Amino acid sequence: MGRLMRNFIQSILKLLNSLIGMVGLGMILYGVWLIRVWQREMGDLPFEDSDHLAPWFIYTFLGVGVTLCVITCLGHVAAETANGCCLYLYMLFVFLLFMLEAGVTADVFLNRDWEQDFPKDPTGSFNQFKDFIRSNFEMCKWIGLSIVSVQGLSFLLALLLKALGPHQYYDSDDEYAPDRVPLLNNAVIPPPYVVGNPVVGSKSDSWSVRINEKVNQANR
């Protein structure tokens, strides 16, 4: 029963990690598209030295997208191996990401001058992003809540998986999984010992021994 529960939690955790990875991949693609727009308008890449202000909005989208992809890979490894160190590291990253999102959300809703906390974006993408969220607030609100819910559920599943512990490949001391003990499969069972008279050699061996004894007596 415990093994079935562990496998179920691992499958759900992998599914949630895939959703987080899809969000990260979408952010990376959007950041790449912003880079193409910047290059078309400015004539150079944003990563090259230029006289323009740094497009921090592009850097932020790329950084968050790459971070989500890294967390997804770590989550898949942690879910597959159920290793305590990987699970702790995964939960730490998810918790830090959740705290960062909570801080930004609190600053936006509680601070009236929250726009002044962000530097000026020379690409104008930040203003377009704000306008899109304001015009589609209900949809963006549910998307944001869904992403936060997926992250929180992933954290709880990782915590449950850590509580269940690693895989147990045996049910008792005498039952082992055959794929974990390959040497036992190829082991040769020794024949049973038989108590009795010693086995006498063949007749040719005994005849040669007698001939040698007679030759030695004749030489003496």
Tab-separated table of C-alpha atoms in Angstrom:
chain	number	residue	atom	x	y	z
A	1	MET	CA	0.000	0.000	0.000
A	2	GLY	CA	2.828	2.353	0.862
A	3	ARG	CA	4.531	1.649	-2.456
A	4	LEU	CA	1.339	2.448	-4.392
A	5	MET	CA	0.898	5.687	-2.477
A	6	ARG	CA	4.512	6.658	-3.160
A	7	ASN	CA	4.176	5.940	-6.878
A	8	PHE	CA	0.970	7.980	-7.049
A	9	ILE	CA	2.590	10.978	-5.326
A	10	GLN	CA	5.610	10.714	-7.620
A	11	SER	CA	3.394	10.738	-10.725
A	12	ILE	CA	1.367	13.753	-9.550
A	13	LEU	CA	4.547	15.613	-8.596
A	14	LYS	CA	6.029	14.996	-12.044
A	15	LEU	CA	2.825	16.236	-13.669
A	16	LEU	CA	2.834	19.449	-11.621
A	17	ASN	CA	6.512	19.957	-12.392
A	18	SER	CA	5.723	19.633	-16.078
A	19	LEU	CA	3.164	22.441	-15.761
A	20	ILE	CA	5.745	24.633	-14.013
A	21	GLY	CA	8.245	23.823	-16.755
A	22	MET	CA	5.739	24.793	-19.444
A	23	VAL	CA	5.271	28.181	-17.762
A	24	GLY	CA	9.042	28.655	-17.630
A	25	LEU	CA	9.422	27.651	-21.266
A	26	GLY	CA	6.707	30.126	-22.258
A	27	MET	CA	8.501	32.916	-20.402
A	28	ILE	CA	11.765	32.056	-22.142
A	29	LEU	CA	10.078	32.149	-25.560
A	30	TYR	CA	8.492	35.491	-24.733
A	31	GLY	CA	11.890	36.831	-23.633
A	32	VAL	CA	13.465	35.647	-26.899
A	33	TRP	CA	10.699	37.404	-28.829
A	34	LEU	CA	11.407	40.610	-26.881
A	35	ILE	CA	15.082	40.283	-27.781
A	36	ARG	CA	14.167	40.075	-31.466
A	37	VAL	CA	11.996	43.184	-31.131
A	38	TRP	CA	14.831	45.029	-29.358
A	39	GLN	CA	17.307	44.028	-32.060
A	40	ARG	CA	14.947	45.143	-34.812
A	41	GLU	CA	14.324	48.538	-33.235
A	42	MET	CA	17.758	49.274	-31.752
A	43	GLY	CA	19.981	47.443	-34.220
A	44	ASP	CA	21.922	45.483	-31.585
A	45	LEU	CA	21.361	42.772	-29.036
A	46	PRO	CA	20.450	43.788	-25.482
A	47	PHE	CA	23.388	41.799	-24.098
A	48	GLU	CA	25.930	43.872	-26.052
A	49	ASP	CA	27.402	47.132	-24.796
A	50	SER	CA	25.310	50.058	-25.956
A	51	ASP	CA	24.405	53.598	-24.928
A	52	HIS	CA	20.806	52.614	-24.171
A	53	LEU	CA	19.455	51.649	-20.774
A	54	ALA	CA	19.510	47.984	-19.883
A	55	PRO	CA	16.236	46.234	-20.797
A	56	TRP	CA	15.700	44.817	-17.324
A	57	PHE	CA	12.243	43.507	-18.245
A	58	ILE	CA	13.767	41.130	-20.809
A	59	TYR	CA	16.401	39.985	-18.340
A	60	THR	CA	13.739	39.375	-15.700
A	61	PHE	CA	11.568	37.249	-17.982
A	62	LEU	CA	14.526	35.186	-19.162
A	63	GLY	CA	15.861	34.738	-15.634
A	64	VAL	CA	12.525	33.657	-14.176
A	65	GLY	CA	11.904	31.307	-17.097
A	66	VAL	CA	15.288	29.638	-16.747
A	67	THR	CA	14.774	29.376	-12.969
A	68	LEU	CA	11.425	27.631	-13.451
A	69	CYS	CA	12.983	25.172	-15.902
A	70	VAL	CA	15.796	24.394	-13.457
A	71	ILE	CA	13.267	23.867	-10.655
A	72	THR	CA	11.309	21.556	-12.956
A	73	CYS	CA	14.374	19.414	-13.706
A	74	LEU	CA	15.259	19.272	-10.020
A	75	GLY	CA	11.687	18.336	-9.174
A	76	HIS	CA	11.696	15.465	-11.676
A	77	VAL	CA	14.939	14.114	-10.222
A	78	ALA	CA	13.601	14.459	-6.672
A	79	ALA	CA	10.315	12.777	-7.587
A	80	GLU	CA	12.039	9.895	-9.364
A	81	THR	CA	14.680	9.146	-6.736
A	82	ALA	CA	12.777	10.289	-3.612
A	83	ASN	CA	16.165	11.370	-2.276
A	84	GLY	CA	15.985	13.461	0.867
A	85	CYS	CA	18.655	15.953	-0.202
A	86	CYS	CA	17.024	16.555	-3.600
A	87	LEU	CA	13.601	16.936	-2.006
A	88	TYR	CA	14.893	19.456	0.535
A	89	LEU	CA	16.639	21.443	-2.205
A	90	TYR	CA	13.538	21.375	-4.382
A	91	MET	CA	11.312	22.547	-1.533
A	92	LEU	CA	13.774	25.345	-0.750
A	93	PHE	CA	13.695	26.650	-4.328
A	94	VAL	CA	9.898	26.461	-4.494
A	95	PHE	CA	9.593	28.255	-1.158
A	96	LEU	CA	11.964	31.037	-2.218
A	97	LEU	CA	10.089	31.460	-5.504
A	98	PHE	CA	6.788	31.553	-3.641
A	99	MET	CA	8.100	34.203	-1.235
A	100	LEU	CA	9.368	36.308	-4.161
A	101	GLU	CA	5.977	36.155	-5.850
A	102	ALA	CA	4.218	37.002	-2.595
A	103	GLY	CA	6.500	40.003	-2.059
A	104	VAL	CA	5.910	41.384	-5.544
A	105	THR	CA	2.148	40.851	-5.231
A	106	ALA	CA	2.020	42.566	-1.849
A	107	ASP	CA	4.021	45.514	-3.176
A	108	VAL	CA	1.672	45.926	-6.145
A	109	PHE	CA	-1.548	45.771	-4.123
A	110	LEU	CA	-0.440	47.613	-0.980
A	111	ASN	CA	1.836	50.285	-2.432
A	112	ARG	CA	0.149	52.948	-4.547
A	113	ASP	CA	3.450	54.085	-6.044
A	114	TRP	CA	4.651	50.584	-6.851
A	115	GLU	CA	5.580	51.558	-10.415
A	116	GLN	CA	8.328	53.810	-9.068
A	117	ASP	CA	9.995	50.792	-7.474
A	118	PHE	CA	10.856	49.478	-10.927
A	119	PRO	CA	13.382	51.201	-13.173
A	120	LYS	CA	12.445	52.646	-16.526
A	121	ASP	CA	12.147	50.096	-19.293
A	122	PRO	CA	13.501	51.440	-22.617
A	123	THR	CA	11.720	48.758	-24.642
A	124	GLY	CA	8.239	49.747	-23.502
A	125	SER	CA	7.383	46.066	-22.996
A	126	PHE	CA	6.724	46.614	-19.314
A	127	ASN	CA	3.985	49.154	-20.067
A	128	GLN	CA	2.472	46.835	-22.653
A	129	PHE	CA	2.524	44.001	-20.132
A	130	LYS	CA	0.750	46.162	-17.544
A	131	ASP	CA	-1.880	47.242	-20.063
A	132	PHE	CA	-2.514	43.639	-21.042
A	133	ILE	CA	-2.984	42.580	-17.410
A	134	ARG	CA	-5.339	45.482	-16.710
A	135	SER	CA	-7.450	44.772	-19.788
A	136	ASN	CA	-7.595	41.029	-18.997
A	137	PHE	CA	-7.485	41.183	-15.220
A	138	GLU	CA	-9.896	38.323	-14.506
A	139	MET	CA	-8.117	35.890	-16.797
A	140	CYS	CA	-4.673	36.916	-15.540
A	141	LYS	CA	-5.879	36.647	-11.938
A	142	TRP	CA	-7.000	33.045	-12.382
A	143	ILE	CA	-3.844	32.153	-14.278
A	144	GLY	CA	-1.714	33.594	-11.478
A	145	LEU	CA	-3.718	31.790	-8.803
A	146	SER	CA	-3.402	28.542	-10.741
A	147	ILE	CA	0.377	28.887	-10.978
A	148	VAL	CA	0.668	29.658	-7.260
A	149	SER	CA	-1.615	26.719	-6.428
A	150	VAL	CA	0.508	24.368	-8.532
A	151	GLN	CA	3.643	25.532	-6.732
A	152	GLY	CA	2.044	25.130	-3.305
A	153	LEU	CA	0.719	21.663	-4.154
A	154	SER	CA	4.148	20.651	-5.458
A	155	PHE	CA	5.673	21.744	-2.158
A	156	LEU	CA	3.147	19.697	-0.167
A	157	LEU	CA	3.630	16.601	-2.341
A	158	ALA	CA	7.402	16.855	-1.970
A	159	LEU	CA	6.901	17.084	1.798
A	160	LEU	CA	4.690	13.975	1.782
A	161	LEU	CA	7.174	12.093	-0.380
A	162	LYS	CA	9.944	12.996	2.062
A	163	ALA	CA	7.796	11.714	4.941
A	164	LEU	CA	7.207	8.391	3.172
A	165	GLY	CA	10.937	7.965	2.743
A	166	PRO	CA	12.936	6.327	-0.066
A	167	HIS	CA	11.949	3.194	-1.934
A	168	GLN	CA	11.970	-0.087	-0.046
A	169	TYR	CA	13.008	-2.887	-2.364
A	170	TYR	CA	12.087	-5.666	0.017
A	171	ASP	CA	9.069	-6.556	2.114
A	172	SER	CA	10.864	-8.753	4.622
A	173	ASP	CA	14.307	-10.061	5.429
A	174	ASP	CA	13.844	-13.119	3.219
A	175	GLU	CA	12.193	-11.534	0.154
A	176	TYR	CA	14.403	-9.561	-2.190
A	177	ALA	CA	13.630	-7.932	-5.508
A	178	PRO	CA	15.258	-10.040	-8.250
A	179	ASP	CA	16.498	-6.990	-10.157
A	180	ARG	CA	18.370	-5.745	-7.089
A	181	VAL	CA	20.207	-9.016	-6.301
A	182	PRO	CA	21.405	-10.341	-9.656
A	183	LEU	CA	24.146	-12.421	-8.014
A	184	LEU	CA	21.548	-14.578	-6.291
A	185	ASN	CA	19.995	-15.434	-9.636
A	186	ASN	CA	23.285	-16.752	-10.998
A	187	ALA	CA	24.356	-18.441	-7.787
A	188	VAL	CA	25.195	-22.127	-8.073
A	189	ILE	CA	23.735	-24.296	-5.331
A	190	PRO	CA	26.421	-26.684	-4.051
A	191	PRO	CA	25.537	-30.372	-3.998
A	192	PRO	CA	24.618	-31.827	-0.621
A	193	TYR	CA	27.301	-33.583	1.368
A	194	VAL	CA	26.998	-37.343	1.596
A	195	VAL	CA	28.435	-39.234	4.535
A	196	GLY	CA	29.745	-42.605	3.575
A	197	ASN	CA	32.700	-44.514	2.192
A	198	PRO	CA	35.138	-42.499	0.107
A	199	VAL	CA	34.805	-42.789	-3.583
A	200	VAL	CA	37.326	-45.232	-5.007
A	201	GLY	CA	39.169	-44.230	-8.130
A	202	SER	CA	38.934	-46.059	-11.396
A	203	LYS	CA	40.457	-49.493	-11.970
A	204	SER	CA	43.167	-48.141	-14.245
A	205	ASP	CA	44.406	-45.827	-11.495
A	206	SER	CA	44.571	-48.603	-8.895
A	207	TRP	CA	46.355	-50.937	-11.376
A	208	SER	CA	49.015	-48.305	-12.135
A	209	VAL	CA	49.593	-47.776	-8.420
A	210	ARG	CA	50.137	-51.502	-7.877
A	211	ILE	CA	52.603	-51.710	-10.790
A	212	ASN	CA	54.603	-48.809	-9.341
A	213	GLU	CA	54.737	-50.502	-5.926
A	214	LYS	CA	56.031	-53.738	-7.472
A	215	VAL	CA	58.687	-51.885	-9.450
A	216	ASN	CA	59.871	-50.097	-6.308
A	217	GLN	CA	60.078	-53.410	-4.375
A	218	ALA	CA	62.084	-55.059	-7.234
A	219	ASN	CA	64.562	-52.154	-7.286
A	220	ARG	CA	65.164	-52.543	-3.536
